[in-house]
Coordinates of C-alpha atoms in Angstrom, one line a residue:
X259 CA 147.5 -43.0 123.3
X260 CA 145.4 -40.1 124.2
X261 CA 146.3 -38.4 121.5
X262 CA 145.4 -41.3 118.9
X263 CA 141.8 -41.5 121.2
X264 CA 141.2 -38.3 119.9
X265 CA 142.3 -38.2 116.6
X266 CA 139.8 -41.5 116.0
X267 CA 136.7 -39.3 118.2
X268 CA 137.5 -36.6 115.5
X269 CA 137.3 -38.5 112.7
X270 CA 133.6 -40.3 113.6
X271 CA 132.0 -36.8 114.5
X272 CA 133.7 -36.3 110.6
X273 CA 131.5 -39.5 109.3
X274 CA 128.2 -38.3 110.9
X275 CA 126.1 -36.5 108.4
X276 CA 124.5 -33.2 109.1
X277 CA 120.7 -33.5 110.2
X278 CA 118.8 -32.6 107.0
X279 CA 117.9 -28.7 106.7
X280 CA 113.5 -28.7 107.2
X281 CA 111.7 -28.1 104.4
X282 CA 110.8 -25.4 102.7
X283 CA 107.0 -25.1 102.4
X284 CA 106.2 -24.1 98.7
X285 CA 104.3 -20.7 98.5
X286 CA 100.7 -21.3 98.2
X287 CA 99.4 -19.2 95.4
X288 CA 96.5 -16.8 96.8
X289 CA 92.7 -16.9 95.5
X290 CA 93.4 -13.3 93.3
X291 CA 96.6 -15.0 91.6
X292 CA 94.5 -18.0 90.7
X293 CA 91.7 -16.1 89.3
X294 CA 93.8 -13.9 87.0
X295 CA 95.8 -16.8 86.0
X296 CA 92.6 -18.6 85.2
X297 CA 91.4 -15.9 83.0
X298 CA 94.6 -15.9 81.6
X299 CA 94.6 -19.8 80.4
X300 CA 90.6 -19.4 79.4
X301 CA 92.2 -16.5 76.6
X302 CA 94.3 -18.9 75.7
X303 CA 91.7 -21.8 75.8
X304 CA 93.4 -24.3 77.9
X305 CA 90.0 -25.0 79.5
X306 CA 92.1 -27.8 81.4
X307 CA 94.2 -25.1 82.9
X308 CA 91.4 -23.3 83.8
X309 CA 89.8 -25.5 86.2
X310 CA 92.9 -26.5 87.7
X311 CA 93.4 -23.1 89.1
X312 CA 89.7 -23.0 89.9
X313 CA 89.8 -26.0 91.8
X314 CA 92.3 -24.0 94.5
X315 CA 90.2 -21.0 94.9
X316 CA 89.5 -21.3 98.7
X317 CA 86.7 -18.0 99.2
X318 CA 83.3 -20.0 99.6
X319 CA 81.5 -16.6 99.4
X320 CA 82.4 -12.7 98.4
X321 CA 83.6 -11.1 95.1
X322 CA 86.5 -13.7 94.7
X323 CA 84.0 -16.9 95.0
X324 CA 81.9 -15.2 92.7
X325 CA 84.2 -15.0 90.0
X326 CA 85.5 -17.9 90.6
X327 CA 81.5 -19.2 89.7
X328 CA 81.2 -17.1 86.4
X329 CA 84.9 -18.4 85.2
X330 CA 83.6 -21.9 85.9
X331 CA 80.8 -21.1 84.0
X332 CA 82.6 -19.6 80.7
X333 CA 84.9 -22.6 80.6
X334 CA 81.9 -25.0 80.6
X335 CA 80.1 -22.9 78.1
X336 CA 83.4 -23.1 75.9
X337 CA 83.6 -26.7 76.4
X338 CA 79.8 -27.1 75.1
X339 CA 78.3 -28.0 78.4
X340 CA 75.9 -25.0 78.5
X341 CA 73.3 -26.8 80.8
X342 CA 75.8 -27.3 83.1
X343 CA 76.9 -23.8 83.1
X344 CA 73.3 -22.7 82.9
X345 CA 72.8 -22.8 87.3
X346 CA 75.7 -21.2 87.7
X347 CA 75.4 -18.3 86.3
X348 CA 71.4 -17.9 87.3
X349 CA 73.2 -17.8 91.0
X350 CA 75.4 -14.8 89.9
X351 CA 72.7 -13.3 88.4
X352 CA 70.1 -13.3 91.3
X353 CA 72.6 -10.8 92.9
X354 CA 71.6 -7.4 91.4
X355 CA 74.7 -6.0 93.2
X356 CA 77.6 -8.3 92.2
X357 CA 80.5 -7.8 90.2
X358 CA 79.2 -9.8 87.2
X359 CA 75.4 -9.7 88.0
X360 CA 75.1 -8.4 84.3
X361 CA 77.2 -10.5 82.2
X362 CA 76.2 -13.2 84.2
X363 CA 72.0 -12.1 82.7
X364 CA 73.5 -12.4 79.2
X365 CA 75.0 -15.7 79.7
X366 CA 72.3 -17.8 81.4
X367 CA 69.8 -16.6 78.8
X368 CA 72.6 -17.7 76.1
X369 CA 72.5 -21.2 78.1
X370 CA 69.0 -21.3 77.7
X371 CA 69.0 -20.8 74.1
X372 CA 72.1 -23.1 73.0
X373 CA 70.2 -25.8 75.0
X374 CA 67.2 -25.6 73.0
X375 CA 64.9 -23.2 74.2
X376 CA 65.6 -19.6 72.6
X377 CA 61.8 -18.6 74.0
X378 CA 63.2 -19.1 77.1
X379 CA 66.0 -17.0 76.7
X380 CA 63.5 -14.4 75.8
X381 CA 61.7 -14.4 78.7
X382 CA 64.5 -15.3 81.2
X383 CA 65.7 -11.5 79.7
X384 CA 62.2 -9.7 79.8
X385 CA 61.2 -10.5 83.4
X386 CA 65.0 -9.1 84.7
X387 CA 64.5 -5.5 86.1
X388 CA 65.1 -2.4 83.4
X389 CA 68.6 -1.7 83.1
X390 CA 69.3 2.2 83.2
X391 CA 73.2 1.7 81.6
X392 CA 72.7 1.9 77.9
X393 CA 75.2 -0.4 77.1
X394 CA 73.5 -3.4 79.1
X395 CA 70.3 -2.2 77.2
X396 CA 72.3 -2.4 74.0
X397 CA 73.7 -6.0 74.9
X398 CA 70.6 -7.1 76.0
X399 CA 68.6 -6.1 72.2
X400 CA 71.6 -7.7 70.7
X401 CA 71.6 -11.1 72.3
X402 CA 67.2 -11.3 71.8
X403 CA 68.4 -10.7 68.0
X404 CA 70.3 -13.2 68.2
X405 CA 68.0 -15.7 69.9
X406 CA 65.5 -14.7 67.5
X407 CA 67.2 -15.7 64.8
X408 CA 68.2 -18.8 66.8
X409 CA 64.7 -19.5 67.0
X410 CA 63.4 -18.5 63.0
X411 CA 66.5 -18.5 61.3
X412 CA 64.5 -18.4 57.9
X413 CA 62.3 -15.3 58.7
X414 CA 63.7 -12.5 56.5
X415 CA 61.8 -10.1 58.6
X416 CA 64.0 -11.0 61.4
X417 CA 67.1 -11.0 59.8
X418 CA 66.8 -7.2 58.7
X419 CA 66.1 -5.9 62.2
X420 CA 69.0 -7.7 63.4
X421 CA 71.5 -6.3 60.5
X422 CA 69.9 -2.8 61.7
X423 CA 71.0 -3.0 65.3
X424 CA 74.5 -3.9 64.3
X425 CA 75.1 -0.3 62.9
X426 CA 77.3 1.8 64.8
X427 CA 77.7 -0.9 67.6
X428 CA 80.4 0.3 70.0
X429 CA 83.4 -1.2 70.2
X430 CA 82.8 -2.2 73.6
X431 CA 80.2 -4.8 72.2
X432 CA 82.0 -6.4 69.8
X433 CA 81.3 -10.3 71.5
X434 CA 78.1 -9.8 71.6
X435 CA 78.1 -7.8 67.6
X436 CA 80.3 -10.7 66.8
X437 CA 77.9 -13.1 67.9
X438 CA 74.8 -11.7 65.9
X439 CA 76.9 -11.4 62.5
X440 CA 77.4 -15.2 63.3
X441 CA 73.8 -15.6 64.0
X442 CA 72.8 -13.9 60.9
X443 CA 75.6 -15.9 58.8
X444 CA 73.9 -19.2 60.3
X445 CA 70.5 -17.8 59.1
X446 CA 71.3 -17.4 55.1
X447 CA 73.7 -20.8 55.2
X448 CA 70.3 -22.4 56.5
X449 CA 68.5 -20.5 53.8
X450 CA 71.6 -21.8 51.1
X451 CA 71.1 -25.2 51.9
X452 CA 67.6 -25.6 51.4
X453 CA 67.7 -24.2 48.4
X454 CA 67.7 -28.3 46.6
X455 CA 69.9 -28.6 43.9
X456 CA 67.9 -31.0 41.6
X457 CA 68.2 -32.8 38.1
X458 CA 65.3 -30.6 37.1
X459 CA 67.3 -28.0 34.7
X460 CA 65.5 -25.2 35.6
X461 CA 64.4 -25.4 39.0
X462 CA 68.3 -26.8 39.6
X463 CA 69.5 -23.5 37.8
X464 CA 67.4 -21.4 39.9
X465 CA 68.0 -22.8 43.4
X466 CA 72.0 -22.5 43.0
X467 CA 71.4 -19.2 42.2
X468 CA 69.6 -18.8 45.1
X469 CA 72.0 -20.6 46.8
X470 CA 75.1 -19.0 45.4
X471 CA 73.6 -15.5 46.9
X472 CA 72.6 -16.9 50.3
X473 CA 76.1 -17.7 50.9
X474 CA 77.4 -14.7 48.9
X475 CA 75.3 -12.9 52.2
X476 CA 76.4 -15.1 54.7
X477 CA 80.1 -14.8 53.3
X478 CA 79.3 -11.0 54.3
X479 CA 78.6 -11.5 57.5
X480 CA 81.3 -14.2 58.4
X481 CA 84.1 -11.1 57.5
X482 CA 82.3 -9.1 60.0
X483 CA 82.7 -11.7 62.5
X484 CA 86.3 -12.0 62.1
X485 CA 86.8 -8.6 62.2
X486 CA 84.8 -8.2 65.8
X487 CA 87.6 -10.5 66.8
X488 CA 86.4 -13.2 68.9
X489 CA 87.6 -16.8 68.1
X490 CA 84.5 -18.3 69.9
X491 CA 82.1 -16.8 67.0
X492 CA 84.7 -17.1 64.0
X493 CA 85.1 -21.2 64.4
X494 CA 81.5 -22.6 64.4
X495 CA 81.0 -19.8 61.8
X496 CA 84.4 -20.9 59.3
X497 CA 82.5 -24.3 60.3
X498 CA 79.1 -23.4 59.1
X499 CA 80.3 -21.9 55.8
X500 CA 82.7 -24.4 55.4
X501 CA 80.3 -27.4 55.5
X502 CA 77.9 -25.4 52.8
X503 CA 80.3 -25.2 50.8
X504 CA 80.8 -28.8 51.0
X505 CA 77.3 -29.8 50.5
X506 CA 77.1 -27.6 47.8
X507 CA 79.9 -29.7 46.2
X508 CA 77.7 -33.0 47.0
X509 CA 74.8 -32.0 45.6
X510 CA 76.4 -31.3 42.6
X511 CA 78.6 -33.9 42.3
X512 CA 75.3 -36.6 42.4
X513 CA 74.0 -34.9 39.3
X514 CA 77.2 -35.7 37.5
X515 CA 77.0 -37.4 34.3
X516 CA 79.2 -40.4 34.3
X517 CA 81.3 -39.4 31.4
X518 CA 82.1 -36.9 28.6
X519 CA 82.4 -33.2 28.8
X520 CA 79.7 -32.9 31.2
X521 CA 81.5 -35.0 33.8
X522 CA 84.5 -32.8 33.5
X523 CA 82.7 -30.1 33.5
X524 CA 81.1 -30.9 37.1
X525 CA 84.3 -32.4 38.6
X526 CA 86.3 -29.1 38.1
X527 CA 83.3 -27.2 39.8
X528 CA 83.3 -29.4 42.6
X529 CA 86.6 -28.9 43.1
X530 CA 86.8 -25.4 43.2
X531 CA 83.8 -25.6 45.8
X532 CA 85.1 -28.0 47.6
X533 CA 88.8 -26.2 47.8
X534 CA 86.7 -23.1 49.3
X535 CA 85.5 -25.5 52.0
X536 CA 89.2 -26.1 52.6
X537 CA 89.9 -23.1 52.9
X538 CA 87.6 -22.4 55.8
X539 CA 88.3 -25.3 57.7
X540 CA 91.9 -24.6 57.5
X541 CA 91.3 -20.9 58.4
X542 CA 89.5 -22.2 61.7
X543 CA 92.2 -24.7 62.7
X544 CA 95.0 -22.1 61.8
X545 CA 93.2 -19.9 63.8
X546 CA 92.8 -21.8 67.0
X547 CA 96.7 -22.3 66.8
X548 CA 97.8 -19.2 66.3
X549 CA 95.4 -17.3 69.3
X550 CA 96.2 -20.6 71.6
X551 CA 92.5 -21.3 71.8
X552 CA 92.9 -24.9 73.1
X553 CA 91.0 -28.2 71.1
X554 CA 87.6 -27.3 71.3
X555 CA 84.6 -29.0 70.2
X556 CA 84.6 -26.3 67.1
X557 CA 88.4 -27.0 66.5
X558 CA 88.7 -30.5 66.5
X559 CA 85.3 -30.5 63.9
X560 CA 87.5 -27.9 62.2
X561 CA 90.4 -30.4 61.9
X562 CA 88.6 -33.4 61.4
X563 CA 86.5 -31.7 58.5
X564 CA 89.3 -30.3 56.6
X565 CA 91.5 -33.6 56.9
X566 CA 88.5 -35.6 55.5
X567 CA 88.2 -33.0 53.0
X568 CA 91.6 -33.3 51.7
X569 CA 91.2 -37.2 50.9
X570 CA 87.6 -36.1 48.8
X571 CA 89.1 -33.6 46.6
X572 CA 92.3 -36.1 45.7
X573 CA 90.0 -38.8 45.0
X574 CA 88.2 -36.3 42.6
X575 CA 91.0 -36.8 40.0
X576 CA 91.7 -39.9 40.6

């Protein structure tokens, strides 16, 4: 008997589970991981990604906090939301000591001017204190050019003072370079498109000349601004050029005689303008893709642009 009492006690210790093991608590990622894996997703333009991680940086004050601020404030920036961004990096910048006290100058005068006020911007950057490193000099004459131009993008004057400073511009620069070749690109595309293409034979001759070597110049500068290498100034600027291009072709194709040679004549010039405009749009989006750069404002214009392109240039034949 005893024995079968103990044989059944055996068997219902056997049938009683095992107390679960405790939890494992999850690492919890420190402030310095999250920042470098923030600036990490803003290179690749998940902006998404971005605030996540900056959402979990604990430090309320000190070197971490503050670049936690100015990473907040590029993402906004690079969503379009530069008046948002604008307060946030005035606060980094009223620190003459921090970290990014100087790049923090350049952007919150860029806020100024992308919201509409490139006076401003101007003055934001002549009442800050003289800067002794000649490479914040340089970046700060660089980024007046381009608000400048921001402000007068017809004024020729303008235009070759800025295409002066951008001669033998380190390679350290090349953001803020790339920025002013977009600038200057923006100011002869401006110039191109208000040079009317009209039914008047002669003055419609002479504007598309004109307009054929405004973009010829603005064509110029869009190169350099690939070749400085920063996707945030080659989109809007494949954009630009891509839309004058486009208009070009619009203009044209309103002054197209209904039928006959003529017609043909204009339809096959359209389409070669308009397949230029392709081009750039597709450049853009290809762009975007290939660096990771995340559906931006600029990339999703980009997309939608060349799509609706594509359907014009079919119905051209048609």
């Amino acid at each position: 008997m005893w024995i079968l009492i103990t044989l059944v006690a055996r068997a219902d210790d056997a049938a009683t589970p095992a107390p679960p093991a405790a939890p494992v608590p999850e690492p919890v990622a420190t402030d310095a991981e999250r920042l470098t894996l923030a600036r990490v997703l803003l290179e690749q333009g998940d902006l998404v990604g971005v605030t996540l991680q900056l959402d979990g940086v604990r430090a309320s004050s000190g070197p971490e906090a503050d670049e936690a601020a100015y990473l907040r404030g590029v993402t906004l920036q690079r969503g379009g939301s530069h008046a948002d961004a604008l307060p946030l990096f005035l606060g980094l910048a009223s620190n003459p000591d921090g970290a990014r006290a100087a790049d923090a100058r350049f952007r919150a005068a860029d806020c100024y001017a992308r919201t509409g006020d490139p006076a401003a911007a101007i003055t934001y950057v002549d009442d800050l204190p003289p800067l002794d490193d000649p490479s914040d000099a340089a970046r700060v004459t660089l980024s007046v050019a381009v608000w400048t131009l921001d402000a007068e993008l017809d004024d020729r004057r303008h235009r070759r003072a800025a295409a002066r400073l951008l001669v033998d511009v380190p390679p350290d620069l090349s953001w803020y370079s790339g920025r002013l070749q977009g600038a200057l690109a923006r100011s002869w595309l401006e110039e191109a498109r208000a040079a009317a293409i009209t039914s008047d034979s002669r003055k419609g001759a002479r504007n598309l000349a004109k307009r054929a070597a405004a973009i010829d110049a603005a064509e110029g500068h869009v190169a350099a601004v690939a070749r400085a290498g920063h996707p945030e100034w080659i989109l809007p600027a494949l954009l630009d050029l891509g839309r004058t291009y486009e208009q070009t072709g619009e203009e044209l194709l309103a002054l197209r005689p209904d039928d006959g040679p003529g017609a043909d004549l204009v339809t096959d010039r359209v389409e070669t303008i308009w397949t230029k405009a392709h081009h750039h749009y597709d450049a853009g989006v290809d762009l975007a893709l290939r660096v990771r750069w995340g559906e931006t404002p600029d990339v999703a214009a980009l997309r939608s642009a060349r799509d609706a392109l594509e359907a014009r240039i079919d119905g051209l034949t048609r």
